[in-house]
mmCIF file of C-alpha atoms and ligand atoms in Angstrom:
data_model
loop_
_atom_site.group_PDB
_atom_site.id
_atom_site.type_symbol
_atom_site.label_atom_id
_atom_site.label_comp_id
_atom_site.label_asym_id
_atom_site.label_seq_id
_atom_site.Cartn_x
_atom_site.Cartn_y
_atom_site.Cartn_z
ATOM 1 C CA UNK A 1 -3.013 16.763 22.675
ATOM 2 C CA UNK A 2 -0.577 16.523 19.853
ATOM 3 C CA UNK A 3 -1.331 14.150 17.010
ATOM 4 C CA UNK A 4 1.514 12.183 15.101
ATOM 5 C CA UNK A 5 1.222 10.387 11.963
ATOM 6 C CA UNK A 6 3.614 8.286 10.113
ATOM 7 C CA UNK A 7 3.564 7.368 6.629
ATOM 8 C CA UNK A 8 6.874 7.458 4.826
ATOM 9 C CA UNK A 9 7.954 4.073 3.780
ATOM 10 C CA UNK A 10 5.485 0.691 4.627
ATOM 11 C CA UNK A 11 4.337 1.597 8.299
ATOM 12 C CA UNK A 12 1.151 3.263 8.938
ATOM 13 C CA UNK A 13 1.579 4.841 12.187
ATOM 14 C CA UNK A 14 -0.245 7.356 14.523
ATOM 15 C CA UNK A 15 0.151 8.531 18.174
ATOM 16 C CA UNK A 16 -1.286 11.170 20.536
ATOM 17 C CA UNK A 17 0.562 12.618 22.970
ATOM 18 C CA UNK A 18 -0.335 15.421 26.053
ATOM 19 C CA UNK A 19 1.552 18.774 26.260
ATOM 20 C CA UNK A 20 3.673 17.175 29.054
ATOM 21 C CA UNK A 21 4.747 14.879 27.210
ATOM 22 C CA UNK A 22 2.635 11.709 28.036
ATOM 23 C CA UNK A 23 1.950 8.879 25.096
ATOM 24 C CA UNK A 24 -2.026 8.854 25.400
ATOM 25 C CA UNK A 25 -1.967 6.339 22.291
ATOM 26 C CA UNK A 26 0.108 4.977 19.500
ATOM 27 C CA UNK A 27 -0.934 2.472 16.983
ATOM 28 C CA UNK A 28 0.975 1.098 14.097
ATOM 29 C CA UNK A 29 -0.685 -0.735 11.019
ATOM 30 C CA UNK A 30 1.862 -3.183 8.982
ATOM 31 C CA UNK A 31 2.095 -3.882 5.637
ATOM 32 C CA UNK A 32 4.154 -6.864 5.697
ATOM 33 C CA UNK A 33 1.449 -9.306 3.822
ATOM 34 C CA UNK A 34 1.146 -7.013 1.018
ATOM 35 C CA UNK A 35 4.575 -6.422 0.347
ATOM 36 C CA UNK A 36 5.824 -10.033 0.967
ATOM 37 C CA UNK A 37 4.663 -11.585 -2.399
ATOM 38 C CA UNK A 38 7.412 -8.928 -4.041
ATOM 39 C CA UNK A 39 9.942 -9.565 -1.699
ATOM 40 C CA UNK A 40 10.472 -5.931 -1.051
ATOM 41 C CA UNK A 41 8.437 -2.654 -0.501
ATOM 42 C CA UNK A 42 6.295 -1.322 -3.773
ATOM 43 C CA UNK A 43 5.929 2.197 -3.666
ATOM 44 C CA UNK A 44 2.787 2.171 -4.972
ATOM 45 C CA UNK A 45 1.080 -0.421 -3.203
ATOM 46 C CA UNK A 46 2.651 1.425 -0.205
ATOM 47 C CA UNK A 47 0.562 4.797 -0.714
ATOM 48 C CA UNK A 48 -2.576 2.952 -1.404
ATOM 49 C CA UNK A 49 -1.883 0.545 1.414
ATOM 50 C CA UNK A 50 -1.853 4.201 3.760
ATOM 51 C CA UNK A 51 -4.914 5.379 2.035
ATOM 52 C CA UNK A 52 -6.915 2.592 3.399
ATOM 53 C CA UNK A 53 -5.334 1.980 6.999
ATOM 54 C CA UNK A 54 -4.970 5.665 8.079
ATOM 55 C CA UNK A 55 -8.274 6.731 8.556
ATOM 56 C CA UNK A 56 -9.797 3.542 10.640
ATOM 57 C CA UNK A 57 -5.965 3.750 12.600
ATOM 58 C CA UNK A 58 -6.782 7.401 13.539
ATOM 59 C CA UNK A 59 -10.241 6.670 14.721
ATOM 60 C CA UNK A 60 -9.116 3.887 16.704
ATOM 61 C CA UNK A 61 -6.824 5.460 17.976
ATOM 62 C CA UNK A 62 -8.798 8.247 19.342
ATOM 63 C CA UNK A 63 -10.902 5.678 21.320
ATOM 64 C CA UNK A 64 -8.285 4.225 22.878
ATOM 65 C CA UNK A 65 -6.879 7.628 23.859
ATOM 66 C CA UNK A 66 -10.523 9.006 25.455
ATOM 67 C CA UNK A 67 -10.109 11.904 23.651
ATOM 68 C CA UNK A 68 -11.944 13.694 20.366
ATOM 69 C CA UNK A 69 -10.313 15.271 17.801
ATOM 70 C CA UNK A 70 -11.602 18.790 19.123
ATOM 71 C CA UNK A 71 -8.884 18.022 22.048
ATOM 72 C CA UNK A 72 -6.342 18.930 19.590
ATOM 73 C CA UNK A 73 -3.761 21.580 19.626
ATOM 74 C CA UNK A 74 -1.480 20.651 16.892
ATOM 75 C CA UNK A 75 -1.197 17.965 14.107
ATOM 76 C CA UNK A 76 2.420 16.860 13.550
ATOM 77 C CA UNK A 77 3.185 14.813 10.134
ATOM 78 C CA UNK A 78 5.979 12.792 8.898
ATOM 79 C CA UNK A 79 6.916 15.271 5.698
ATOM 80 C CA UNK A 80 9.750 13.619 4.328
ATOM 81 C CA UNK A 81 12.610 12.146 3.399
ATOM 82 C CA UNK A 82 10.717 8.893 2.233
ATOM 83 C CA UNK A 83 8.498 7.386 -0.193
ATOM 84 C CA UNK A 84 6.762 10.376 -2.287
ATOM 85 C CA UNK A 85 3.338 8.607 -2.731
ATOM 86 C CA UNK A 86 3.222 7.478 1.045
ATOM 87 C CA UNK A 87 4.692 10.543 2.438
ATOM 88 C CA UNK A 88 1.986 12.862 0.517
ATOM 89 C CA UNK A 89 -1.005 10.002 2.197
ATOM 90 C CA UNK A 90 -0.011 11.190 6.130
ATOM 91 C CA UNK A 91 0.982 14.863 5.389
ATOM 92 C CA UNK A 92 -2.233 15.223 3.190
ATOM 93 C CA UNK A 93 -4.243 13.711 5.892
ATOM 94 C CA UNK A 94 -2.915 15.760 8.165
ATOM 95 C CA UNK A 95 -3.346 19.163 6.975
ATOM 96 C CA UNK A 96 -6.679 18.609 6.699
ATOM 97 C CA UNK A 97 -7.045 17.548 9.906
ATOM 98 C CA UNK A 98 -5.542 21.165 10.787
ATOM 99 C CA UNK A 99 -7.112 23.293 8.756
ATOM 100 C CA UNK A 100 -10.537 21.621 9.513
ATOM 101 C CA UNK A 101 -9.510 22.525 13.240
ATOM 102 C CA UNK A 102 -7.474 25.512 12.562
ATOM 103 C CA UNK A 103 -4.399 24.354 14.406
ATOM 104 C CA UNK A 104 -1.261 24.222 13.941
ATOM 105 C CA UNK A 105 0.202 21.632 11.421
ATOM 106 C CA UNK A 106 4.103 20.541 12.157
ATOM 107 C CA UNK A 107 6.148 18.833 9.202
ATOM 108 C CA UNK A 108 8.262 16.940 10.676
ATOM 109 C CA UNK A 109 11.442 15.106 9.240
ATOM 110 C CA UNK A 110 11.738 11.639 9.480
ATOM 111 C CA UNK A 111 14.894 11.605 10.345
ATOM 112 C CA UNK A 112 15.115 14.310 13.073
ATOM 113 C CA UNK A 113 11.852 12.124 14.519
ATOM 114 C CA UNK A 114 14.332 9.396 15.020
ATOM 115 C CA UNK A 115 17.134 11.356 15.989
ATOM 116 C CA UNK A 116 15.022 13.355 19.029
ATOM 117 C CA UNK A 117 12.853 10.114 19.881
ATOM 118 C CA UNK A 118 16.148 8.903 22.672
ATOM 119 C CA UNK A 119 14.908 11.851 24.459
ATOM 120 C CA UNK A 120 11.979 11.299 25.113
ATOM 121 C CA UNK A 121 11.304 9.789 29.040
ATOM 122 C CA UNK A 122 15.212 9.488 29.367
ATOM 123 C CA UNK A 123 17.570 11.686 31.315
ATOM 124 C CA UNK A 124 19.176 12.459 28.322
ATOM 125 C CA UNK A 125 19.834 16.208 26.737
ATOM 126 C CA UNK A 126 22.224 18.102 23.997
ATOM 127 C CA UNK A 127 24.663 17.268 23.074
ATOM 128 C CA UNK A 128 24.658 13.677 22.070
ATOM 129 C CA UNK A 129 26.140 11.761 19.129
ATOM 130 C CA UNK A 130 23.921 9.738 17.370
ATOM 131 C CA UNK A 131 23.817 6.910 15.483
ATOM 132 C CA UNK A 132 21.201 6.871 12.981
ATOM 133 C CA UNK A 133 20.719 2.853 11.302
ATOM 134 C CA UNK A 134 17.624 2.682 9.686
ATOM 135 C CA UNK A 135 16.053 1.018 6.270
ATOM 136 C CA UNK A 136 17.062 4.316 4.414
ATOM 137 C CA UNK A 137 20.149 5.999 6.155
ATOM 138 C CA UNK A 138 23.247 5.345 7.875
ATOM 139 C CA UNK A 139 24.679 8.284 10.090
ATOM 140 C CA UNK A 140 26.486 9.547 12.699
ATOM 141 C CA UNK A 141 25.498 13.717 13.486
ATOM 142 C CA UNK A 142 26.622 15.280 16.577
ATOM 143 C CA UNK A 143 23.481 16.894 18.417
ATOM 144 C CA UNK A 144 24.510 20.220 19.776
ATOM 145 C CA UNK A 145 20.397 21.441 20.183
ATOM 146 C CA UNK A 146 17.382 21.371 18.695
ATOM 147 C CA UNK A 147 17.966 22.233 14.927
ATOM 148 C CA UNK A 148 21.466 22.300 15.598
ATOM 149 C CA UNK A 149 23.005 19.012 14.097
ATOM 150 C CA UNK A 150 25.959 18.156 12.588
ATOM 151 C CA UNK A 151 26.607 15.249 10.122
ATOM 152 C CA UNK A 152 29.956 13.638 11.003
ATOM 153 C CA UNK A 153 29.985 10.443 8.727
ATOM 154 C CA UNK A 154 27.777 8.393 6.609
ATOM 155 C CA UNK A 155 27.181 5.426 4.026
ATOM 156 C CA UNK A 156 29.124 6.125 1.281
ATOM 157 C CA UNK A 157 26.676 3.450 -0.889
ATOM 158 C CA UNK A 158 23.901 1.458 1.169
ATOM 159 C CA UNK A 159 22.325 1.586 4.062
ATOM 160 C CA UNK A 160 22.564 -0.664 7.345
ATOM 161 C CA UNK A 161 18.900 -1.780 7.299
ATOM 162 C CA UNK A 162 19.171 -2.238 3.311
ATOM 163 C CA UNK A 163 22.377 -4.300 3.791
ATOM 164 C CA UNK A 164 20.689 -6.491 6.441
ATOM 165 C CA UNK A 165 17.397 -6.878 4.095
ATOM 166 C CA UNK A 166 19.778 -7.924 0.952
ATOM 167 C CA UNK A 167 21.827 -10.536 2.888
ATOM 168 C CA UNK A 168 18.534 -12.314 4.569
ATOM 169 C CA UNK A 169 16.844 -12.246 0.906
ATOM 170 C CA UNK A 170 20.643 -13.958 -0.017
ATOM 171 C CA UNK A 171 20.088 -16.553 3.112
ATOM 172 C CA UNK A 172 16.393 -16.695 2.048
ATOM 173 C CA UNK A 173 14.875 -15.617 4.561
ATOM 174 C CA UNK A 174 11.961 -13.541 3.426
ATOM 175 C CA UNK A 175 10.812 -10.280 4.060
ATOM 176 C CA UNK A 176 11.456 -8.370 6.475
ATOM 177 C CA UNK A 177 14.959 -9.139 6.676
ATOM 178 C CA UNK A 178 16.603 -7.227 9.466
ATOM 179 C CA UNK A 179 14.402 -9.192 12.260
ATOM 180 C CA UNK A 180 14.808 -12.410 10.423
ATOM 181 C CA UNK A 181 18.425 -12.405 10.410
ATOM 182 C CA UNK A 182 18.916 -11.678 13.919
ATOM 183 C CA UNK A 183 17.101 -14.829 14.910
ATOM 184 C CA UNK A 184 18.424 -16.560 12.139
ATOM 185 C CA UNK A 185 21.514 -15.678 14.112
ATOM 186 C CA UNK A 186 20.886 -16.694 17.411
ATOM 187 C CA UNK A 187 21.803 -20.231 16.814
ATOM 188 C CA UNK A 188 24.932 -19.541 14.631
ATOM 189 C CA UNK A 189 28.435 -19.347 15.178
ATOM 190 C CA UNK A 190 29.867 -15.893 14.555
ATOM 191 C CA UNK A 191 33.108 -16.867 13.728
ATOM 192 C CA UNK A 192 32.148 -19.525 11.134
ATOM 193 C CA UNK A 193 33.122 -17.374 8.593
ATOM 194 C CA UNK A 194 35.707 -14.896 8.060
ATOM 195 C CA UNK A 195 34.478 -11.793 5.765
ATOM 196 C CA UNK A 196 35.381 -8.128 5.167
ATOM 197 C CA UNK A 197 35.331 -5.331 7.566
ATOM 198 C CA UNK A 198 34.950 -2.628 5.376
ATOM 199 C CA UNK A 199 36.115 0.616 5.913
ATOM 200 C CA UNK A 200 37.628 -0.407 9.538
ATOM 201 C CA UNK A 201 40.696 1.236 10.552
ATOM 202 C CA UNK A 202 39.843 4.048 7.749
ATOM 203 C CA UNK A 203 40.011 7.488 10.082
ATOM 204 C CA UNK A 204 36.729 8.678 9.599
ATOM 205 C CA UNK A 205 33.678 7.458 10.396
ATOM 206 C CA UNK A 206 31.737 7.183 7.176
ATOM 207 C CA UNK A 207 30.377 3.378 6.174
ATOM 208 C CA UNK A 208 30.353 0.865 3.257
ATOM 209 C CA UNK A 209 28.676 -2.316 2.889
ATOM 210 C CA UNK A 210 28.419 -3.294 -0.315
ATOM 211 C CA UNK A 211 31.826 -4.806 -0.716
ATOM 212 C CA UNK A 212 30.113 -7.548 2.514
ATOM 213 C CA UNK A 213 26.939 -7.524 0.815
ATOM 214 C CA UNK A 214 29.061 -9.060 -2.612
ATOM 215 C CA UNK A 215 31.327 -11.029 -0.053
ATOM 216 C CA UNK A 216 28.222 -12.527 1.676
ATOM 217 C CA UNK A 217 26.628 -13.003 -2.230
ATOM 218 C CA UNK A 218 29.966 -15.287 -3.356
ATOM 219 C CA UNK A 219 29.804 -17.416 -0.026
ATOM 220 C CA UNK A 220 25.838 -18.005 -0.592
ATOM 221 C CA UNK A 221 26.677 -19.322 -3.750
ATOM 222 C CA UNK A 222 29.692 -21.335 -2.955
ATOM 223 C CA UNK A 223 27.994 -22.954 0.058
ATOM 224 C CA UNK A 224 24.663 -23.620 -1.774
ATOM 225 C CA UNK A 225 24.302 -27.435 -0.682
ATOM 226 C CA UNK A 226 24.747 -26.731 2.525
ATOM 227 C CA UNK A 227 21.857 -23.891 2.414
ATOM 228 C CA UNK A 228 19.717 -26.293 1.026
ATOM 229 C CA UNK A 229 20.238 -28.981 4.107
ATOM 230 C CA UNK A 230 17.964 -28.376 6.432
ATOM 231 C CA UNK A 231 19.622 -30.045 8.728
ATOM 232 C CA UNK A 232 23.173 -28.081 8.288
ATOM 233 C CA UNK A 233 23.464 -24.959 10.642
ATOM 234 C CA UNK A 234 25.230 -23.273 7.608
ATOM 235 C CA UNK A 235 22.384 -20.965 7.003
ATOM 236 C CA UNK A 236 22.777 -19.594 11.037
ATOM 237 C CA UNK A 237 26.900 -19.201 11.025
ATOM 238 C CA UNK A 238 26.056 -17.383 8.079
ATOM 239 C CA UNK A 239 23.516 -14.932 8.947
ATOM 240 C CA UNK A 240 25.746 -14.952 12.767
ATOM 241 C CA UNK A 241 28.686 -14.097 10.828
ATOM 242 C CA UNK A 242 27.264 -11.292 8.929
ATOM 243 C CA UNK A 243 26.105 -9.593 11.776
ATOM 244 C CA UNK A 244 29.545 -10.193 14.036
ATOM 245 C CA UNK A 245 30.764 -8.658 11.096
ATOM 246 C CA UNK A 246 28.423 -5.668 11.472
ATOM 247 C CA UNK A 247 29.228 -5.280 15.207
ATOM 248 C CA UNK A 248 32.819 -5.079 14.468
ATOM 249 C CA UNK A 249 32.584 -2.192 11.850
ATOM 250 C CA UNK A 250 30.189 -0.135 13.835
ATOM 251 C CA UNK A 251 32.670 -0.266 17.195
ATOM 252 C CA UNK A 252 35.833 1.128 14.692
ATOM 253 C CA UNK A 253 33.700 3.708 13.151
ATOM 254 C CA UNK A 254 32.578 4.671 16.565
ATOM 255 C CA UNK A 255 36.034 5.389 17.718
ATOM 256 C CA UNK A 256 36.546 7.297 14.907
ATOM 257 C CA UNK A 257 33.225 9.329 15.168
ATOM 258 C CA UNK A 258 33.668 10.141 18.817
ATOM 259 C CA UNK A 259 37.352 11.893 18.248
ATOM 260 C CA UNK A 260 35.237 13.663 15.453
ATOM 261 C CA UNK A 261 32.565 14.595 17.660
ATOM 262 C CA UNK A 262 34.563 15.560 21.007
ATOM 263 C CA UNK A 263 36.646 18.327 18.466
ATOM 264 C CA UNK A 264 33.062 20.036 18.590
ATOM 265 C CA UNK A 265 31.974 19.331 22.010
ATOM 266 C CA UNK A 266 34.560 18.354 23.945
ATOM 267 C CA UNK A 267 32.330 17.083 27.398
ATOM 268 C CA UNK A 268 30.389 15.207 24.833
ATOM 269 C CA UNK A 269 29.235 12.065 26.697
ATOM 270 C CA UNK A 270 26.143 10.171 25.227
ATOM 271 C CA UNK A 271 25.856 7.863 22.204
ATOM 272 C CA UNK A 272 22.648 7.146 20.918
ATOM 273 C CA UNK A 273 21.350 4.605 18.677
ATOM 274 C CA UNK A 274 17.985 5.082 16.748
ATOM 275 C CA UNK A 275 16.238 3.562 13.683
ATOM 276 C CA UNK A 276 15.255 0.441 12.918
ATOM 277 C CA UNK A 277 18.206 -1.525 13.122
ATOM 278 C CA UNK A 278 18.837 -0.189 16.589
ATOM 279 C CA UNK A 279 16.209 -2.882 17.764
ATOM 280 C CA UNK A 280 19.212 -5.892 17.211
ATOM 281 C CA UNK A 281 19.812 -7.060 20.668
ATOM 282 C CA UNK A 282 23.143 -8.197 19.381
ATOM 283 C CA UNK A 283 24.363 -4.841 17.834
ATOM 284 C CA UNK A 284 22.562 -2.663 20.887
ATOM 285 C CA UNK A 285 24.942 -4.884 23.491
ATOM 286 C CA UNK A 286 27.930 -4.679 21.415
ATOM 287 C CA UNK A 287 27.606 -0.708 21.283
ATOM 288 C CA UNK A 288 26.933 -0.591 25.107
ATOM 289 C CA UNK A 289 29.969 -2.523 25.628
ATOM 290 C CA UNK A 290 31.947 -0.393 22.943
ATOM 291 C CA UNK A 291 30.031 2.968 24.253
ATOM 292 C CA UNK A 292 31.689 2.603 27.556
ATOM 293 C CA UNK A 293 35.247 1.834 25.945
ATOM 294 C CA UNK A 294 34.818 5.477 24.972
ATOM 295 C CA UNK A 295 34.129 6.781 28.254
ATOM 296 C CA UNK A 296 30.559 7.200 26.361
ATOM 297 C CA UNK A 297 26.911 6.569 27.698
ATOM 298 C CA UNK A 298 24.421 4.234 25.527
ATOM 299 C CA UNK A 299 20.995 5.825 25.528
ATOM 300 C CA UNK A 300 18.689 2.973 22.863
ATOM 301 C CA UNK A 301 15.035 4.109 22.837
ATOM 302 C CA UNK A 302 12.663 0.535 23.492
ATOM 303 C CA UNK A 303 12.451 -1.291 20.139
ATOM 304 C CA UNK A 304 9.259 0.085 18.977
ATOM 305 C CA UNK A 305 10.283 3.359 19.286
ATOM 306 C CA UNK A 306 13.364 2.586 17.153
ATOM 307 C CA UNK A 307 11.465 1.273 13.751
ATOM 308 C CA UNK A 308 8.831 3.109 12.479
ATOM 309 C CA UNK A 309 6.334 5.200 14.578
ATOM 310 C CA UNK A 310 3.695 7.595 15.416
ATOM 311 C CA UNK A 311 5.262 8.381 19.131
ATOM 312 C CA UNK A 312 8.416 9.861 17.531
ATOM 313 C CA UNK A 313 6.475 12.246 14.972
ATOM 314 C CA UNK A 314 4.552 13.336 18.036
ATOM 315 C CA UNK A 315 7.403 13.856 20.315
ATOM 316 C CA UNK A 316 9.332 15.791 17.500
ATOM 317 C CA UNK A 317 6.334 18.138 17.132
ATOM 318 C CA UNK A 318 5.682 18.557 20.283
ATOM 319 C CA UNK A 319 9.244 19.735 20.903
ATOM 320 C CA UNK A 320 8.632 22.347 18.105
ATOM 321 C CA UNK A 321 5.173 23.092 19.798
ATOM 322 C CA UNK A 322 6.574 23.732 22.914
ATOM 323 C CA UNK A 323 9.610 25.555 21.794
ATOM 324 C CA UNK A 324 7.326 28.280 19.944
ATOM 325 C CA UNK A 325 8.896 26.638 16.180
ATOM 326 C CA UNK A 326 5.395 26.768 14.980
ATOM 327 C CA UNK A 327 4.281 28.045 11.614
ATOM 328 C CA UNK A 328 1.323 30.104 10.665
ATOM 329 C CA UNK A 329 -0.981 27.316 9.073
ATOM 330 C CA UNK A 330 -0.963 28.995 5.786
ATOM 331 C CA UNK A 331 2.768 28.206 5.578
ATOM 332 C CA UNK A 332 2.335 24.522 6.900
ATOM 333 C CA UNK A 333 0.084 24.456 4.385
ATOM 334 C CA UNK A 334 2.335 25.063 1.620
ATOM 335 C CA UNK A 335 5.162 23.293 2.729
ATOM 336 C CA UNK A 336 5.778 20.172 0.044
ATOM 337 C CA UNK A 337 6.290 16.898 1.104
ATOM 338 C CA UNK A 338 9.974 16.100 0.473
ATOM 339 C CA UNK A 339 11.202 12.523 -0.915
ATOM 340 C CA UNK A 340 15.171 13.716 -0.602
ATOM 341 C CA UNK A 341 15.539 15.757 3.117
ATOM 342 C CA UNK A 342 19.174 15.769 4.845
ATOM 343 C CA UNK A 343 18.575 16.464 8.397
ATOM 344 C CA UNK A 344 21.435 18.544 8.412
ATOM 345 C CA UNK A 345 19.633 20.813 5.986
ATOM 346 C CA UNK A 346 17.430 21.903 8.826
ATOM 347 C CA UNK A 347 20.145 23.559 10.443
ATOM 348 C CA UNK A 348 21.706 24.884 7.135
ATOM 349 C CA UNK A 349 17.859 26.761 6.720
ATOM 350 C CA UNK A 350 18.156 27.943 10.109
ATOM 351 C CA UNK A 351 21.680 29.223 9.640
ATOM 352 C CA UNK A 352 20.347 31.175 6.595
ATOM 353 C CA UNK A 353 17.527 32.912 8.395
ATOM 354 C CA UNK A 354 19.134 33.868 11.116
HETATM 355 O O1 KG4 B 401 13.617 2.920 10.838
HETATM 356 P P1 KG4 B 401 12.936 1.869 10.032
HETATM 357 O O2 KG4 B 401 11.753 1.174 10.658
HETATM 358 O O3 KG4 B 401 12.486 2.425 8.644
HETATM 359 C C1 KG4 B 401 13.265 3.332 7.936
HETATM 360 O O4 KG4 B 401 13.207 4.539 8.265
HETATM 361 O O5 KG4 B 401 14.012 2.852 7.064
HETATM 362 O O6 KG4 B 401 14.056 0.785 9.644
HETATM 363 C C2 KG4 B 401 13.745 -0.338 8.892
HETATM 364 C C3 KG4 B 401 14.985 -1.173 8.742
HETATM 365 C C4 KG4 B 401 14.773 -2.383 7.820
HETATM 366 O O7 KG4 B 401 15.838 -2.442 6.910
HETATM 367 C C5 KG4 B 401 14.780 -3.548 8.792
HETATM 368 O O8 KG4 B 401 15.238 -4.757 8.222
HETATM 369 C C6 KG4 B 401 15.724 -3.055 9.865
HETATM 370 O O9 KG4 B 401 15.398 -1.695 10.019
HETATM 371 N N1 KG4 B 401 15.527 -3.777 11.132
HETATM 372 C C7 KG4 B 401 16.459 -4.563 11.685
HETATM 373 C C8 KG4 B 401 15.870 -5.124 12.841
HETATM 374 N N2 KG4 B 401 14.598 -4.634 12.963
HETATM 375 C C9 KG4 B 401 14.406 -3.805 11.896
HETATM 376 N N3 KG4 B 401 17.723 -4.851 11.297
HETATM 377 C C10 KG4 B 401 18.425 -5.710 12.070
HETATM 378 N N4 KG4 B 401 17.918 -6.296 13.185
HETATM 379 C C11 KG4 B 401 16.664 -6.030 13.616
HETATM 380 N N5 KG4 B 401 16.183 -6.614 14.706
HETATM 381 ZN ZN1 ZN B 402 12.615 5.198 9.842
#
């Protein structure tokens, strides 16, 4: 078995997986109560928060499995990018569950964990293009290979997940925001209001969404006696116009990233969505429908694979495992946790070993 942990921002999660590739366990442990009271994540509350739920979430999780922790052949860890103090909670924990066993300990990149995480029980292979939307990052890389991936387009200030958080805190609706809006949402008209596409029609595919974040900010406050009727349905066209919005600009930076992409790999016929904001209904069936206008596949993981998890960090290492990527443990050892790591730095160290 392979073991997974998951620490870099406010999940604590953990998963064991066989060498063929079979999810024994996963567990996640949330946060949400803490955080709530600030309205947002606190770092440091975060890394204490991981202290305390890790160890009783790996023990559990070993019973649910059937297996002991001699079973182990390799310990893979979330290593970075993410929160510093959380980050060091899973990768600490983890090394020491290697070197107690003298195994092998992975570091695996966040980021890369959510890129490879589509492939896993799918028909899917290389290449794909992939959409990255999390809390953090907002990305389209083509995937030739393993370690081969190529950044086509990004945020150019926040992030999709960060954008969706700022604009339910605007609509007041609490913490965790992406989720909230969406049902928000569900009971809103989408063309209520008329806001910004930014970026669209721009030929590349890099994002911006702060210009709709301040659009969204200006309506809140001119429609604030509306908001505060409960019995108005201005707080649902709203959050249904927002994320219209959001559909839109993801199908015209599609376009763009898939004549990007197909310059590199010209049979390229898969788009994949990962991260958390990959688990909107509304934005995964808008990207199916605009997937196939590009003579283009959808591949979505299942929504718990796409926030936060152990089962990706497992799958990621076991792809290293079984692909022979696999340090001596003194070197695992020593490898840093890493707050800032570009996934397309992987293949720029791989480039410069080779
Ligand atoms: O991938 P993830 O769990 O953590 C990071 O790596 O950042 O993504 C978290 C982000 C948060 O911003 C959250 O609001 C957003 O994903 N999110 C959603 C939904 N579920 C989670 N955004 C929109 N709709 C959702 N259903
Ligand atoms: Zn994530």
């Amino acid at each position: 078995m392979i073991l997974g942990i998951e620490t870099s921002c406010d999940d604590t999660a953990a998963a064991l997986i066989t060498q063929d590739g079979t999810c024994l366990a996963h567990k996640k442990a949330s946060q949400i109560d803490v955080h709530k009271a600030w309205g947002g994540i606190v770092p440091n509350l975060a890394a204490r928060e991981h202290t305390n739920l890790l160890p009783p979430l790996i023990e559990q999780l070993f019973d649910d499995a059937g297996g002991a922790v001699q079973d182990l052949k390799a310990v893979a860890a979330t290593c970075g990018p993410g929160l510093i103090g959380s980050l060091l909670v899973g990768a600490t924990f983890g090394k020491a569950v290697a070197m107690g066993l003298n195994i092998p300990f992975l570091s695996i990149n966040h980021l890369e964990a959510h890129g490879l995480v589509p492939l896993y029980k799918t028909n899917l292979t290389f290449p794909y293009l992939l959409l990255l939307i999390s809390g953090g990052h907002t990305q389209f890389f083509l995937m030739r290979d393993l370690e081969d991936y190529h950044l086509l387009g990004e945020t150019l200030d926040d992030a999709l997940g960060e954008a969706f958080d700022k604009v339910a805190r605007l609509l007041g609706l609490g913490y965790p925001g992406g989720p909230a809006l969406e049902e928000c949402a569900q009971t809103g008209n989408p063309q209520a209001f008329s806001l910004p596409a930014p970026l669209k029609g721009r030929p590349d595919c890099n994002f911006s969404f702060s210009g709709l974040k301040t659009a969204m900010a200006q309506l809140v406050t001119r429609h604030k006696d509306a908001l505060a009727d409960p019995s108005s349905s201005c707080q649902a066209d709203m959050a249904a116009s927002f994320q219209a919005t959001i559909g839109t600009v993801l199908e015209d930076r599609l376009k763009y990233a898939v004549t990007l992409a197909r310059k590199r790999a010209p049979t390229l016929a898969h788009l994949v969505i990962s991260g958390g904001v990959a688990a909107n209904q509304n934005l995964r069936n808008r990207l199916h429908k605009a997937a196939q206008q590009n003579s283009m596949k959808l591949t979505v993981p299942p929504a718990e694979w796409c926030t936060d998890n152990g089962l990706m960090v497992a799958w990621a290492g076991l792809m290293r495992y079984k692909t022979g990527r696999v340090p001596a443990l003194k070197d695992a050892l020593a490898f840093e946790p890493r707050a800032r790591w570009p996934l397309a730095r992987i293949t720029q160290e791989k480039e410069v070993m080779s």
